[in-house]
CSV table of C-alpha atoms in Angstrom, one decimal:
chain,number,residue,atom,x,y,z
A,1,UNK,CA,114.6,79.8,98.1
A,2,UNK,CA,113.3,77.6,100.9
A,3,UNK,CA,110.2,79.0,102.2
A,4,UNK,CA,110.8,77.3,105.5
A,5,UNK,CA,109.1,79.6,108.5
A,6,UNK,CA,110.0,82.8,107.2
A,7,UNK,CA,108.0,83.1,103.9
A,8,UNK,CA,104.8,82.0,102.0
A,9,UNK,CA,104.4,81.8,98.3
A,10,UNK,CA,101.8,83.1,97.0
A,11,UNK,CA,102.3,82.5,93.1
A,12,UNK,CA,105.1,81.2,90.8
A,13,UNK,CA,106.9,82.9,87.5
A,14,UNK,CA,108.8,81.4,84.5
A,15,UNK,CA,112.2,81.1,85.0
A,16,UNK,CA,113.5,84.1,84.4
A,17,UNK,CA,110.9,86.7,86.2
A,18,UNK,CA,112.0,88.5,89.2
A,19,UNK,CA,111.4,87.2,92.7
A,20,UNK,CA,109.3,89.5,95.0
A,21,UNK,CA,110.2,89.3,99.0
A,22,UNK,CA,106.9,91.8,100.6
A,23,UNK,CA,107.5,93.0,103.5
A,24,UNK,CA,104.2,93.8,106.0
A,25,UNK,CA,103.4,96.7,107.8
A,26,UNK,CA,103.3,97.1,111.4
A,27,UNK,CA,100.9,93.9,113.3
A,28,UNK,CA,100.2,93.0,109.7
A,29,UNK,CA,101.4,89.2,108.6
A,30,UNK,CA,102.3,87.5,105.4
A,31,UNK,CA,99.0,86.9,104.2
A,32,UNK,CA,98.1,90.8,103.9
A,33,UNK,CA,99.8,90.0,100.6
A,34,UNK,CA,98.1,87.4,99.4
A,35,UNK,CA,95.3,89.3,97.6
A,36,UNK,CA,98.0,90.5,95.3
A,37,UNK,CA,98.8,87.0,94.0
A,38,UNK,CA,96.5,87.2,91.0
A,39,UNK,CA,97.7,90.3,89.7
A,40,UNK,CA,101.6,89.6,89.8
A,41,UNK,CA,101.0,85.8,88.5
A,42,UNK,CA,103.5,85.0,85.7
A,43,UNK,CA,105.0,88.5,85.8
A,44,UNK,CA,107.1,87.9,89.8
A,45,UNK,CA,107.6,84.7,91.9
A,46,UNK,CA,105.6,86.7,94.9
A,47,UNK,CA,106.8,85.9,98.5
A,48,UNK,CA,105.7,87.5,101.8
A,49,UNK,CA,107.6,87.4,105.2
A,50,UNK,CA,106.2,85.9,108.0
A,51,UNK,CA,107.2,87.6,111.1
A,52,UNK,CA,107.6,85.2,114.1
A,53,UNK,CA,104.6,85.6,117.0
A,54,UNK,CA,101.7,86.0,114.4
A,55,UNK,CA,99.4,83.4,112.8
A,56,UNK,CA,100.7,80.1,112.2
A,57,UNK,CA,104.3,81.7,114.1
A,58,UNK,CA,102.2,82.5,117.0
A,59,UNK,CA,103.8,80.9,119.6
A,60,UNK,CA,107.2,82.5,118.9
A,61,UNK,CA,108.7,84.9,120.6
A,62,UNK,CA,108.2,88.3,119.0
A,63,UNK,CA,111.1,90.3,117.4
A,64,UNK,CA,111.0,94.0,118.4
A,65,UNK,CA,113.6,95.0,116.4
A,66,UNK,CA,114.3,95.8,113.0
A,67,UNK,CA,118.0,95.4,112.4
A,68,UNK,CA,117.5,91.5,114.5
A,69,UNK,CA,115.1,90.9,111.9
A,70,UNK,CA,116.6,91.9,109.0
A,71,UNK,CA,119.8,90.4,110.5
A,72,UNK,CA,117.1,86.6,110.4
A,73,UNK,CA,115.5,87.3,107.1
A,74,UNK,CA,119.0,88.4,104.8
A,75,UNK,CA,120.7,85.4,105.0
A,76,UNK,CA,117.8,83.2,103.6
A,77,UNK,CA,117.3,85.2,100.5
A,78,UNK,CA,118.7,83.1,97.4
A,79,UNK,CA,120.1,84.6,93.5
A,80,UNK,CA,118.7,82.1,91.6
A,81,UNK,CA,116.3,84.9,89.9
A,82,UNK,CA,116.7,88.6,89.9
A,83,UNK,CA,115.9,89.5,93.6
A,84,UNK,CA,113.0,92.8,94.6
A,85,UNK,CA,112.3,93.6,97.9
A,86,UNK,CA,109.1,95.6,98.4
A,87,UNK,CA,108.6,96.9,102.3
A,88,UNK,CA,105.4,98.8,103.5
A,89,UNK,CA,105.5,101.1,106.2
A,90,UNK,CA,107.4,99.2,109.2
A,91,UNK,CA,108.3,96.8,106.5
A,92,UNK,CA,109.7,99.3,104.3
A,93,UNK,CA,112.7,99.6,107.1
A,94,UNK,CA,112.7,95.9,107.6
A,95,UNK,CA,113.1,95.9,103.6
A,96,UNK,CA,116.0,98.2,103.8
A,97,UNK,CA,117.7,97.0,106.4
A,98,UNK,CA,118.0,93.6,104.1
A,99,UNK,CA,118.8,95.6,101.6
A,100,UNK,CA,122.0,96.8,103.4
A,101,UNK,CA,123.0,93.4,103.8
A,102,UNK,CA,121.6,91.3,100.9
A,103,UNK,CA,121.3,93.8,98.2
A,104,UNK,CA,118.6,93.4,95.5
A,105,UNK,CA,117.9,94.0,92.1
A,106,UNK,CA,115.3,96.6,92.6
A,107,UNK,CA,113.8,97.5,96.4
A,108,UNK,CA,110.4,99.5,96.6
A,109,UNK,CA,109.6,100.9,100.0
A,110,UNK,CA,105.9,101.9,100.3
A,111,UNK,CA,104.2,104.3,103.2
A,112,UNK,CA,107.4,104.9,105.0
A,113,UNK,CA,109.5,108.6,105.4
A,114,UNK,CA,113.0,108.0,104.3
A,115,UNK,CA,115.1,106.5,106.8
A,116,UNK,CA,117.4,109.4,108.0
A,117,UNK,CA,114.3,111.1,108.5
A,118,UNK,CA,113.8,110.7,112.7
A,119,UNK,CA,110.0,111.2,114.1
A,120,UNK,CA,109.9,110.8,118.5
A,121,UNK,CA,106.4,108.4,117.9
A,122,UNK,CA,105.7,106.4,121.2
A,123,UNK,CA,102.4,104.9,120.1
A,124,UNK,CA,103.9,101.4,121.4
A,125,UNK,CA,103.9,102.9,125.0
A,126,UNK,CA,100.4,103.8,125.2
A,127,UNK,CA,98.1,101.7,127.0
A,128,UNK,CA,95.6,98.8,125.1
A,129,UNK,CA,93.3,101.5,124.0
A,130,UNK,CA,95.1,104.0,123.0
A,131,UNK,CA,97.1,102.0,120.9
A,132,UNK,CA,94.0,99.9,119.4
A,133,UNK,CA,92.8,103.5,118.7
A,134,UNK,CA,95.7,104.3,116.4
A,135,UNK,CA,95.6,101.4,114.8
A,136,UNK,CA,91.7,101.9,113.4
A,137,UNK,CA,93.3,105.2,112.3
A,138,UNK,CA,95.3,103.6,109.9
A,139,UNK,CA,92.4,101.2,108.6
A,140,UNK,CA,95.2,99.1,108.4
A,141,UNK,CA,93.6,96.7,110.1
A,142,UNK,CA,89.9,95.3,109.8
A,143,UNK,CA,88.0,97.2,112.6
A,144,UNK,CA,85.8,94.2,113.7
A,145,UNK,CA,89.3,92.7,114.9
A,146,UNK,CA,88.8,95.1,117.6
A,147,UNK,CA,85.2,94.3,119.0
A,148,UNK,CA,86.2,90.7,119.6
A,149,UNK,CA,88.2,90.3,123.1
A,150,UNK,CA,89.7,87.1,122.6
A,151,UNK,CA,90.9,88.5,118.6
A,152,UNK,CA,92.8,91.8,120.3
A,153,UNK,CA,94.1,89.6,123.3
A,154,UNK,CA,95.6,87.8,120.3
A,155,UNK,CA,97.1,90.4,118.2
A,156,UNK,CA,97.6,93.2,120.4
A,157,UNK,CA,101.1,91.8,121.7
A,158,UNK,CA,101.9,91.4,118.3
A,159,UNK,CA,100.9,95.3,117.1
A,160,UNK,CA,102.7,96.3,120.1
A,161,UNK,CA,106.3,94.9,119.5
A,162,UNK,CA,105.9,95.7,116.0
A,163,UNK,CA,105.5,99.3,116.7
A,164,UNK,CA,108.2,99.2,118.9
A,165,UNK,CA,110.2,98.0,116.9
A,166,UNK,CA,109.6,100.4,114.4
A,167,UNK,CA,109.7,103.5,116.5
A,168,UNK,CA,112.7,102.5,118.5
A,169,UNK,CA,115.0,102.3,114.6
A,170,UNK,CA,117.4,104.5,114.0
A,171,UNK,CA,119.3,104.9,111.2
A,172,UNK,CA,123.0,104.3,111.3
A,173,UNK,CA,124.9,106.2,107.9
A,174,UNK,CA,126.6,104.5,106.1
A,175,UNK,CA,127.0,103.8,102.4
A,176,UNK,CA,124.1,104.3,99.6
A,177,UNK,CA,123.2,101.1,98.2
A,178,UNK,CA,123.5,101.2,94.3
A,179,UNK,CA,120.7,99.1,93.1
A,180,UNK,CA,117.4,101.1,91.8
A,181,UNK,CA,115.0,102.1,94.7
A,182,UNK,CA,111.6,103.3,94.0
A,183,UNK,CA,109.2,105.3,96.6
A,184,UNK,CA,105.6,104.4,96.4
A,185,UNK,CA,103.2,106.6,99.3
A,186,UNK,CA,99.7,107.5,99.3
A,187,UNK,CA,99.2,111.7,98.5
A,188,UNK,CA,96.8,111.5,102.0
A,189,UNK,CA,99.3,109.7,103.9
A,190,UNK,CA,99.2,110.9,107.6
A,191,UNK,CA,102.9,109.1,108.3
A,192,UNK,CA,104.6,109.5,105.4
A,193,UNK,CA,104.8,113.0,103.7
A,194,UNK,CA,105.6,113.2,100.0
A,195,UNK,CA,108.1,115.3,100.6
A,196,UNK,CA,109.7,112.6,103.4
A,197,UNK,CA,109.2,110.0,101.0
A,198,UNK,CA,111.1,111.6,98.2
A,199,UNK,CA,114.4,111.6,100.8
A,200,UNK,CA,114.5,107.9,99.8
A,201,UNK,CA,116.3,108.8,96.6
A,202,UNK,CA,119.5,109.9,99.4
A,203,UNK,CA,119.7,106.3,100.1
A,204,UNK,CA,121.0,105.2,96.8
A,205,UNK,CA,123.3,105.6,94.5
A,206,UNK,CA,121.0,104.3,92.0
A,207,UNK,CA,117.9,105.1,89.7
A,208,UNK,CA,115.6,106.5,91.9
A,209,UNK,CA,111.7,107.0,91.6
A,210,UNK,CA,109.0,108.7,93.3
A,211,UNK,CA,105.5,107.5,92.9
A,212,UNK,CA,102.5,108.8,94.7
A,213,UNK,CA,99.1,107.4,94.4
A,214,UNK,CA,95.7,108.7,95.7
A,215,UNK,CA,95.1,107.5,99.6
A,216,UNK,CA,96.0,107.3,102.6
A,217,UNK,CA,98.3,104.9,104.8
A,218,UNK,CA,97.1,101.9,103.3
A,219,UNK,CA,97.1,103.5,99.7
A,220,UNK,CA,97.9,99.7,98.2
A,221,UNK,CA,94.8,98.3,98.7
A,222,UNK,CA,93.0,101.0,97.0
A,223,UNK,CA,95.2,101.1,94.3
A,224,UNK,CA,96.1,97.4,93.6
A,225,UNK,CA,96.7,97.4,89.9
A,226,UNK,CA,98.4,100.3,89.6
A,227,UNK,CA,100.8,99.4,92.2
A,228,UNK,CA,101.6,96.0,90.6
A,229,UNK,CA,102.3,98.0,87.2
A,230,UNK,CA,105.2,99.9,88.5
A,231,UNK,CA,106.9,97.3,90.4
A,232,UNK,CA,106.2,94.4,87.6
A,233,UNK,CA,108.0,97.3,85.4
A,234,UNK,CA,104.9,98.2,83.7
A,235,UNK,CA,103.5,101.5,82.5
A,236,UNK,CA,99.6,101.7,84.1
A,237,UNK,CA,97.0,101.5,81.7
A,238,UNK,CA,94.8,104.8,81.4
């Protein structure tokens, strides 16, 4: 796979091991997972999208839509190892959407209600503050982001498009995929109930898994060996 504009490579595998395509959440970027590298070396080729209009894309045009992105990102995904796609939150639908047209080995969707599942969020139409506010909510994002003007003048645009795009998706029926999907959210999640997590396993026709871990939104971060166990395949150690 050529890495090109759309993806960073964070760590190689032997020939063989799966490649991993991560997905970031809403206003996040490719490097969010980069501290994962270390943990999946020599167990997945790891790979993280880089959406335009952030970091070293920054002076792209933003994409505020999921199925345009999906529509970019599908047709640059290559066979020559067995193919997971992992998606948190906003990426989780990004992930999906791929999915639909570039199905994978194995997708994960992390901190993201199940597609069909329709929530009327207009975060992405309130103004700076308001949406900076949710944001810090999350503790997706590092809070001292926000107390530097020229940083939020930066990324705001970015945050804002993102979460247009992700509460503008709808999702259009169609067929299941049949590959194995597994559901990863955090048991404190304030977007994501358990219960609207475990509505992924309609989207398949496949093996279908239900993880939950102890968190919140951002669950990963706090549970970053755990979460690399079940989507290397793994059982976690005690």
């Amino acid at each position: 796979m050529d890495a090109g504009l759309w993806f960073r490579r964070f760590c190689e595998a032997p020939d063989g091991a799966p490649r991993l395509v991560c997905f970031p959440h809403a206003g996040g970027a490719a490097s969010w997972y980069q501290p994962f590298a270390q943990a999946f070396q020599g167990r997945a080729e790891l790979n993280a999208v880089q959406y335009p209009g952030r970091q070293d894309r920054r002076s792209e045009p933003l994409i505020d839509d999921i199925r345009r992105l999906a529509d970019e990102i599908a047709p640059r995904l290559t066979r020559d190892r067995p193919l997971h796609l992992l998606g948190h939150s906003m990426g989780a639908m990004i992930a999906f959407e791929v999915a639909l047209r570039h199905e994978p080995d194995h997708l994960f969707v992390s901190g993201r209600r199940a597609p069909q599942i329709v929530r009327d969020d207009r975060v992405h139409q309130r103004d700076d503050a308001g949406l900076i506010a949710e944001v810090r909510k999350l503790a997706g994002t590092n809070a001292q982001v926000f107390d530097d003007e020229e940083l939020v003048r930066m990324v705001l645009p970015a945050i804002r498009a993102d979460y247009r795009a992700a509460e503008t998706y709808r999702y259009r029926p169609g067929p299941p995929l049949g590959c194995p999907l597994t559901a990863l959210t955090g048991d404190a999640d304030p977007k994501a109930s358990v219960d609207e997590v475990e509505r992924w396993r309609e989207r398949t026709t496949g093996p279908f898994a239900l993880k939950v871990f102890p968190g919140g939104h951002f669950f990963l971060s706090d549970n970053r060996s755990a979460v690399t166990a079940v989507v290397s395949g793994e059982t976690p150690s005690a």
